[in-house]
């Protein structure tokens, strides 16, 4: 397989995620059993993930947040019983 020219071509086309995934898959012996469609799906998923991450990072920089933007699970105060008085 023409690994290096393929990786070089992917990088020239600006497909850094696909090039990285291609290198990783090519190094794994288990990946050799995958069909072409499966390889392509993995490469495309990696490229899409990297592009999404770059968009998020660019938006976070543009927002100029005072703190690093992180997604966290909010912590809630335990249920407090409220008593209502009706007149």
XYZ file of N, CA and C in Angstrom:
261
model
N 0.848 -1.178 0.000
C 0.000 0.000 0.000
C 0.891 1.238 0.000
N 0.456 2.259 -0.685
C 1.200 3.508 -0.762
C 0.823 4.394 0.414
N 1.370 4.059 1.559
C 0.976 4.739 2.785
C 1.437 6.189 2.814
N 2.730 6.414 2.634
C 3.245 7.778 2.758
C 2.647 8.746 1.743
N 2.560 8.393 0.457
C 1.923 9.331 -0.479
C 0.458 9.603 -0.136
N -0.237 8.602 0.366
C -1.639 8.793 0.743
C -1.745 9.766 1.903
N -0.911 9.579 2.910
C -0.923 10.473 4.074
C -0.530 11.883 3.658
N 0.486 11.990 2.810
C 0.901 13.310 2.323
C -0.236 14.001 1.573
N -0.944 13.244 0.756
C -2.045 13.816 -0.026
C -3.192 14.267 0.881
N -3.496 13.469 1.902
C -4.539 13.854 2.854
C -4.171 15.164 3.548
N -2.910 15.293 3.939
C -2.465 16.521 4.600
C -2.516 17.716 3.641
N -2.125 17.503 2.379
C -2.189 18.580 1.386
C -3.617 19.082 1.207
N -4.562 18.175 1.306
C -5.971 18.528 1.144
C -6.580 19.117 2.412
N -5.774 19.212 3.466
C -6.257 19.783 4.717
C -7.063 18.807 5.554
N -6.865 17.528 5.330
C -7.592 16.491 6.070
C -6.675 15.884 7.131
N -6.289 16.726 8.094
C -5.347 16.304 9.126
C -5.892 15.150 9.963
N -7.157 15.213 10.307
C -7.762 14.158 11.115
C -7.752 12.824 10.403
N -8.071 12.847 9.114
C -8.066 11.607 8.341
C -6.649 11.060 8.206
N -5.676 11.944 8.021
C -4.290 11.498 7.887
C -3.807 10.834 9.170
N -4.122 11.431 10.299
C -3.723 10.864 11.590
C -4.407 9.525 11.824
N -5.704 9.460 11.546
C -6.442 8.208 11.724
C -5.916 7.134 10.783
N -5.562 7.516 9.566
C -5.018 6.563 8.601
C -3.722 5.957 9.123
N -2.849 6.802 9.664
C -1.589 6.301 10.223
C -1.846 5.339 11.373
N -2.767 5.699 12.255
C -3.063 4.851 13.409
C -3.673 3.524 12.980
N -4.602 3.568 12.034
C -5.220 2.329 11.561
C -4.211 1.445 10.845
N -3.350 2.058 10.056
C -2.354 1.293 9.308
C -1.384 0.577 10.238
N -1.151 1.141 11.420
C -0.218 0.538 12.377
C -0.856 -0.605 13.164
N -2.180 -0.711 13.158
C -2.871 -1.743 13.932
C -3.127 -2.967 13.062
N -2.695 -4.113 13.555
C -2.898 -5.344 12.791
C -4.376 -5.725 12.725
N -5.161 -5.382 13.767
C -6.584 -5.716 13.776
C -7.334 -4.955 12.684
N -6.852 -3.777 12.341
C -7.533 -2.939 11.355
C -7.402 -3.494 9.944
N -6.464 -4.367 9.728
C -6.278 -4.931 8.389
C -7.469 -5.798 7.977
N -8.229 -6.273 8.943
C -9.399 -7.087 8.647
C -10.642 -6.275 8.324
N -10.558 -4.967 8.458
C -11.715 -4.110 8.181
C -11.934 -3.966 6.680
N -13.182 -3.811 6.305
C -13.500 -3.572 4.899
C -13.256 -2.100 4.572
N -13.241 -1.795 3.289
C -12.951 -0.420 2.858
C -13.957 0.572 3.422
N -15.207 0.190 3.435
C -16.242 1.078 3.963
C -16.042 1.377 5.434
N -15.605 0.371 6.188
C -15.352 0.569 7.619
C -14.168 1.503 7.830
N -13.121 1.324 7.030
C -11.960 2.217 7.110
C -12.399 3.652 6.839
N -13.168 3.809 5.765
C -13.601 5.149 5.380
C -14.459 5.780 6.469
N -15.343 4.999 7.061
C -16.198 5.522 8.136
C -15.362 5.991 9.319
N -14.343 5.234 9.681
C -13.468 5.612 10.797
C -12.709 6.898 10.465
N -12.180 6.976 9.251
C -11.431 8.169 8.846
C -12.329 9.407 8.829
N -13.527 9.260 8.293
C -14.453 10.395 8.237
C -14.895 10.835 9.624
N -15.137 9.876 10.498
C -15.555 10.212 11.862
C -14.456 10.990 12.582
N -13.205 10.574 12.401
C -12.087 11.279 13.033
C -11.985 12.698 12.508
N -12.095 12.861 11.192
C -12.004 14.197 10.593
C -13.123 15.096 11.114
N -14.330 14.569 11.169
C -15.466 15.356 11.658
C -15.276 15.751 13.116
N -14.765 14.836 13.928
C -14.541 15.116 15.345
C -13.498 16.207 15.529
N -12.419 16.122 14.791
C -11.352 17.124 14.913
C -11.850 18.495 14.449
N -12.611 18.536 13.373
C -13.140 19.819 12.898
C -14.111 20.424 13.908
N -14.945 19.580 14.504
C -15.885 20.063 15.515
C -15.129 20.620 16.720
N -14.070 19.931 17.131
C -13.268 20.388 18.261
C -12.596 21.722 17.946
N -12.082 21.874 16.731
C -11.450 23.135 16.336
C -12.456 24.282 16.327
N -13.680 24.019 15.844
C -14.716 25.055 15.845
C -15.046 25.480 17.269
N -15.163 24.505 18.160
C -15.459 24.815 19.557
C -14.350 25.665 20.165
N -13.091 25.271 19.927
C -11.962 26.017 20.481
C -11.919 27.437 19.929
N -12.210 27.608 18.641
C -12.213 28.944 18.046
C -13.318 29.805 18.655
N -14.480 29.215 18.856
C -15.584 29.968 19.469
C -15.264 30.333 20.911
N -14.628 29.425 21.623
C -14.263 29.707 23.017
C -13.244 30.844 23.077
N -12.291 30.856 22.141
C -11.312 31.951 22.100
C -11.995 33.266 21.737
N -12.897 33.217 20.770
C -13.589 34.434 20.326
C -14.494 34.994 21.421
N -15.009 34.136 22.266
C -15.891 34.586 23.341
C -15.122 35.323 24.428
N -13.825 35.125 24.479
C -12.958 35.776 25.464
C -13.498 35.594 26.880
N -13.767 34.373 27.205
C -14.285 34.060 28.531
C -13.213 34.305 29.584
N -13.638 34.735 30.737
C -12.679 34.984 31.808
C -12.138 33.681 32.376
N -12.916 32.642 32.300
C -12.504 31.331 32.794
C -12.583 30.350 31.638
N -11.839 29.271 31.745
C -11.912 28.247 30.713
C -13.331 27.702 30.642
N -13.851 27.604 29.442
C -15.190 27.043 29.265
C -15.100 25.532 29.397
N -15.824 25.003 30.323
C -15.847 23.562 30.533
C -17.285 23.137 30.743
N -17.597 21.989 30.213
C -18.938 21.477 30.479
C -18.859 20.628 31.732
N -19.663 20.969 32.688
C -19.682 20.258 33.963
C -21.104 19.881 34.299
N -21.221 18.889 35.129
C -22.527 18.533 35.651
C -22.775 19.412 36.862
N -23.859 20.170 36.846
C -24.106 21.054 37.989
C -24.412 20.249 39.244
N -23.995 20.794 40.358
C -24.307 20.155 41.631
C -25.503 20.873 42.221
N -26.432 20.114 42.694
C -27.652 20.675 43.242
C -27.703 20.451 44.737
N -28.347 21.395 45.411
C -28.567 21.286 46.850
C -29.639 20.220 47.053
N -29.479 19.382 48.069
C -30.510 18.363 48.318
C -31.884 19.005 48.485
N -32.889 18.231 48.229
C -34.279 18.703 48.290
C -34.568 19.324 49.651
N -35.076 20.523 49.614
C -35.438 21.227 50.841
C -36.959 21.301 50.893
N -37.514 20.864 51.995
C -38.968 20.892 52.135
C -39.428 22.320 52.383
N -40.358 22.770 51.601
C -40.917 24.105 51.763
C -42.315 23.971 52.353
N -42.601 24.829 53.273
C -43.948 24.821 53.850
C -44.656 26.080 53.395
N -45.846 25.917 52.927
C -46.619 27.058 52.447
C -47.794 27.286 53.382
N -48.039 28.534 53.651
C -49.171 28.892 54.490
C -50.196 29.568 53.601
N -51.379 28.995 53.545
C -52.459 29.560 52.737
C -53.469 30.220 53.655
N -53.904 31.354 53.269
C -54.909 32.010 54.104
C -56.211 32.169 53.362
